Amino acid sequence: MPYAQARPVTAEEIPIIDVGPLMAEQPGALESTAEAIMGASQGLGFYYIRNHAVTTEIREQAFAASRAFFLGSVEAKRAIATNDINRGWMGIGEALMTGATRTDLKELFSWGLELGPDDPEVQAGTPFRGPNQWPQSSPTMRSAIYDGFYAAGCRTGAALLRAVCVGLGLKPDALAPCFEKPMARGQLIYYPPQPADMGEEQFGVSAHTDFGCLTMVCQDDLGGLQVQSRDGEWLAIPPVEGTLLVNVGDLLARWSNGRFASTLHRVVNSSGKERFSMAVFYDPAYHTVIDPRDLGLPPGDEPRFEATVAGEHQLARFNQV
């Protein structure tokens, strides 16, 4: 077969959760949203959300900036090539996921929390901390991507985190101090058309789990994302208009002592067209200790994971790519 195959997902397999009441802090919204998120997080580990903070205007402006950047000059992109704090542009063939046989067929642009040279973590040389790189050829890109999409994604992530806390039996703001200065990363991703003759071993992104806590993805209308179910079957996950697709990452799965599922997923762009997506990876501050005991273990449970430092975990995973 020319492309890796997947079964189209049914509506029952991935829920669509309305987070509008949660975002508006309506009475009872935390509890009802927490219940829905807990069910999804303990199942496939993926769910859609609607009525989040990424408005249609924010989405359209961000996608327009993404298209202009990726389809612009190679020289402008090379001028902001990915640096030692993982900010900037990465070209096709530069990313090889752990266990993959081929490099990913994608370009990406990464950014994070904007920190100046006087910030203590920047001065200390803390990994992932520092200023972003923005293309001089696109003066409006920062506004559309950082002030727009990224800020809205982080607001949404903070609201989801409150619901996660309630679902785990904690106070809503129990983890808020860990996210006051988050390692929240943003990415724009471009997938060129994938020729059929490249075969089943070629992917836009090879199979992997996400490194952090919560990932929020904004897809275009082409599809291509595939998720592996608990029984090993690959499922094709369609874009749903107006939603973000959320998934659990390794750190949150670890923090929850394995109650939440961090699920393998990959991208196959078999559409014959250029595919664009955007993501915010909502992760805690670098020095946050990830210890399952801090989130409360169910009666009789023992910690399945040793405590680890969030940033050190992230750094080790990035060094494998």
Short mmCIF file of N, CA and C in Angstrom, two decimals, residues 2 9 27-28 42 53 59 69 74 87 101 129 168 213 223 234 236 244 254 257 270 277-278 295:
data_model
loop_
_atom_site.label_atom_id
_atom_site.label_comp_id
_atom_site.label_asym_id
_atom_site.label_seq_id
_atom_site.Cartn_x
_atom_site.Cartn_y
_atom_site.Cartn_z
N PRO A 2 0.42 2.33 -0.69
CA PRO A 2 1.28 3.51 -0.80
C PRO A 2 1.40 4.33 0.48
N VAL A 9 -12.23 7.08 12.40
CA VAL A 9 -12.75 7.02 13.76
C VAL A 9 -14.25 7.32 13.76
N PRO A 27 -21.19 28.44 37.05
CA PRO A 27 -21.38 27.51 38.17
C PRO A 27 -21.55 26.07 37.69
N GLY A 28 -20.83 25.17 38.32
CA GLY A 28 -20.93 23.76 37.99
C GLY A 28 -20.12 23.32 36.79
N GLN A 42 -8.59 8.99 30.35
CA GLN A 42 -8.34 7.62 30.78
C GLN A 42 -8.67 6.61 29.69
N ALA A 53 -10.64 29.39 23.67
CA ALA A 53 -10.21 30.79 23.51
C ALA A 53 -9.67 31.11 22.12
N ARG A 59 -7.59 32.07 14.73
CA ARG A 59 -7.20 30.91 13.93
C ARG A 59 -6.83 31.32 12.50
N PHE A 69 4.79 32.34 5.93
CA PHE A 69 6.14 32.00 6.37
C PHE A 69 6.68 30.77 5.65
N VAL A 74 13.40 30.55 1.31
CA VAL A 74 14.20 29.65 2.14
C VAL A 74 15.24 30.45 2.92
N ARG A 87 14.20 27.26 19.53
CA ARG A 87 13.35 28.30 18.96
C ARG A 87 13.77 28.52 17.51
N THR A 101 12.46 4.93 10.91
CA THR A 101 13.44 4.55 9.89
C THR A 101 13.74 5.68 8.92
N ARG A 129 14.88 28.35 27.76
CA ARG A 129 14.53 29.67 28.24
C ARG A 129 15.28 30.75 27.46
N LEU A 168 -9.10 14.95 39.41
CA LEU A 168 -8.20 14.14 40.22
C LEU A 168 -8.45 14.30 41.71
N CYS A 213 2.60 17.85 29.07
CA CYS A 213 1.34 17.66 29.81
C CYS A 213 0.12 17.66 28.89
N GLY A 223 -7.00 16.76 7.23
CA GLY A 223 -6.83 15.52 7.97
C GLY A 223 -5.42 14.97 7.80
N TRP A 234 -4.67 1.51 14.37
CA TRP A 234 -4.49 2.92 14.02
C TRP A 234 -5.82 3.51 13.56
N ALA A 236 -7.86 6.99 12.07
CA ALA A 236 -7.73 8.27 11.36
C ALA A 236 -8.62 9.30 12.06
N LEU A 244 -10.43 22.45 18.86
CA LEU A 244 -9.04 22.07 19.05
C LEU A 244 -9.03 20.60 19.43
N ARG A 254 2.49 10.54 33.55
CA ARG A 254 3.36 10.16 34.66
C ARG A 254 2.87 10.79 35.97
N ASN A 257 0.12 9.08 37.62
CA ASN A 257 0.47 7.69 37.98
C ASN A 257 -0.11 6.68 36.99
N SER A 270 -1.67 12.25 2.94
CA SER A 270 -1.99 11.58 1.67
C SER A 270 -2.97 12.40 0.83
N SER A 277 -0.74 22.79 10.26
CA SER A 277 -1.34 22.66 11.59
C SER A 277 -0.57 23.54 12.56
N MET A 278 -1.17 23.78 13.72
CA MET A 278 -0.56 24.61 14.76
C MET A 278 -0.83 23.93 16.10
N LEU A 295 -0.22 14.32 43.39
CA LEU A 295 -1.58 14.43 42.85
C LEU A 295 -2.55 13.50 43.57
#
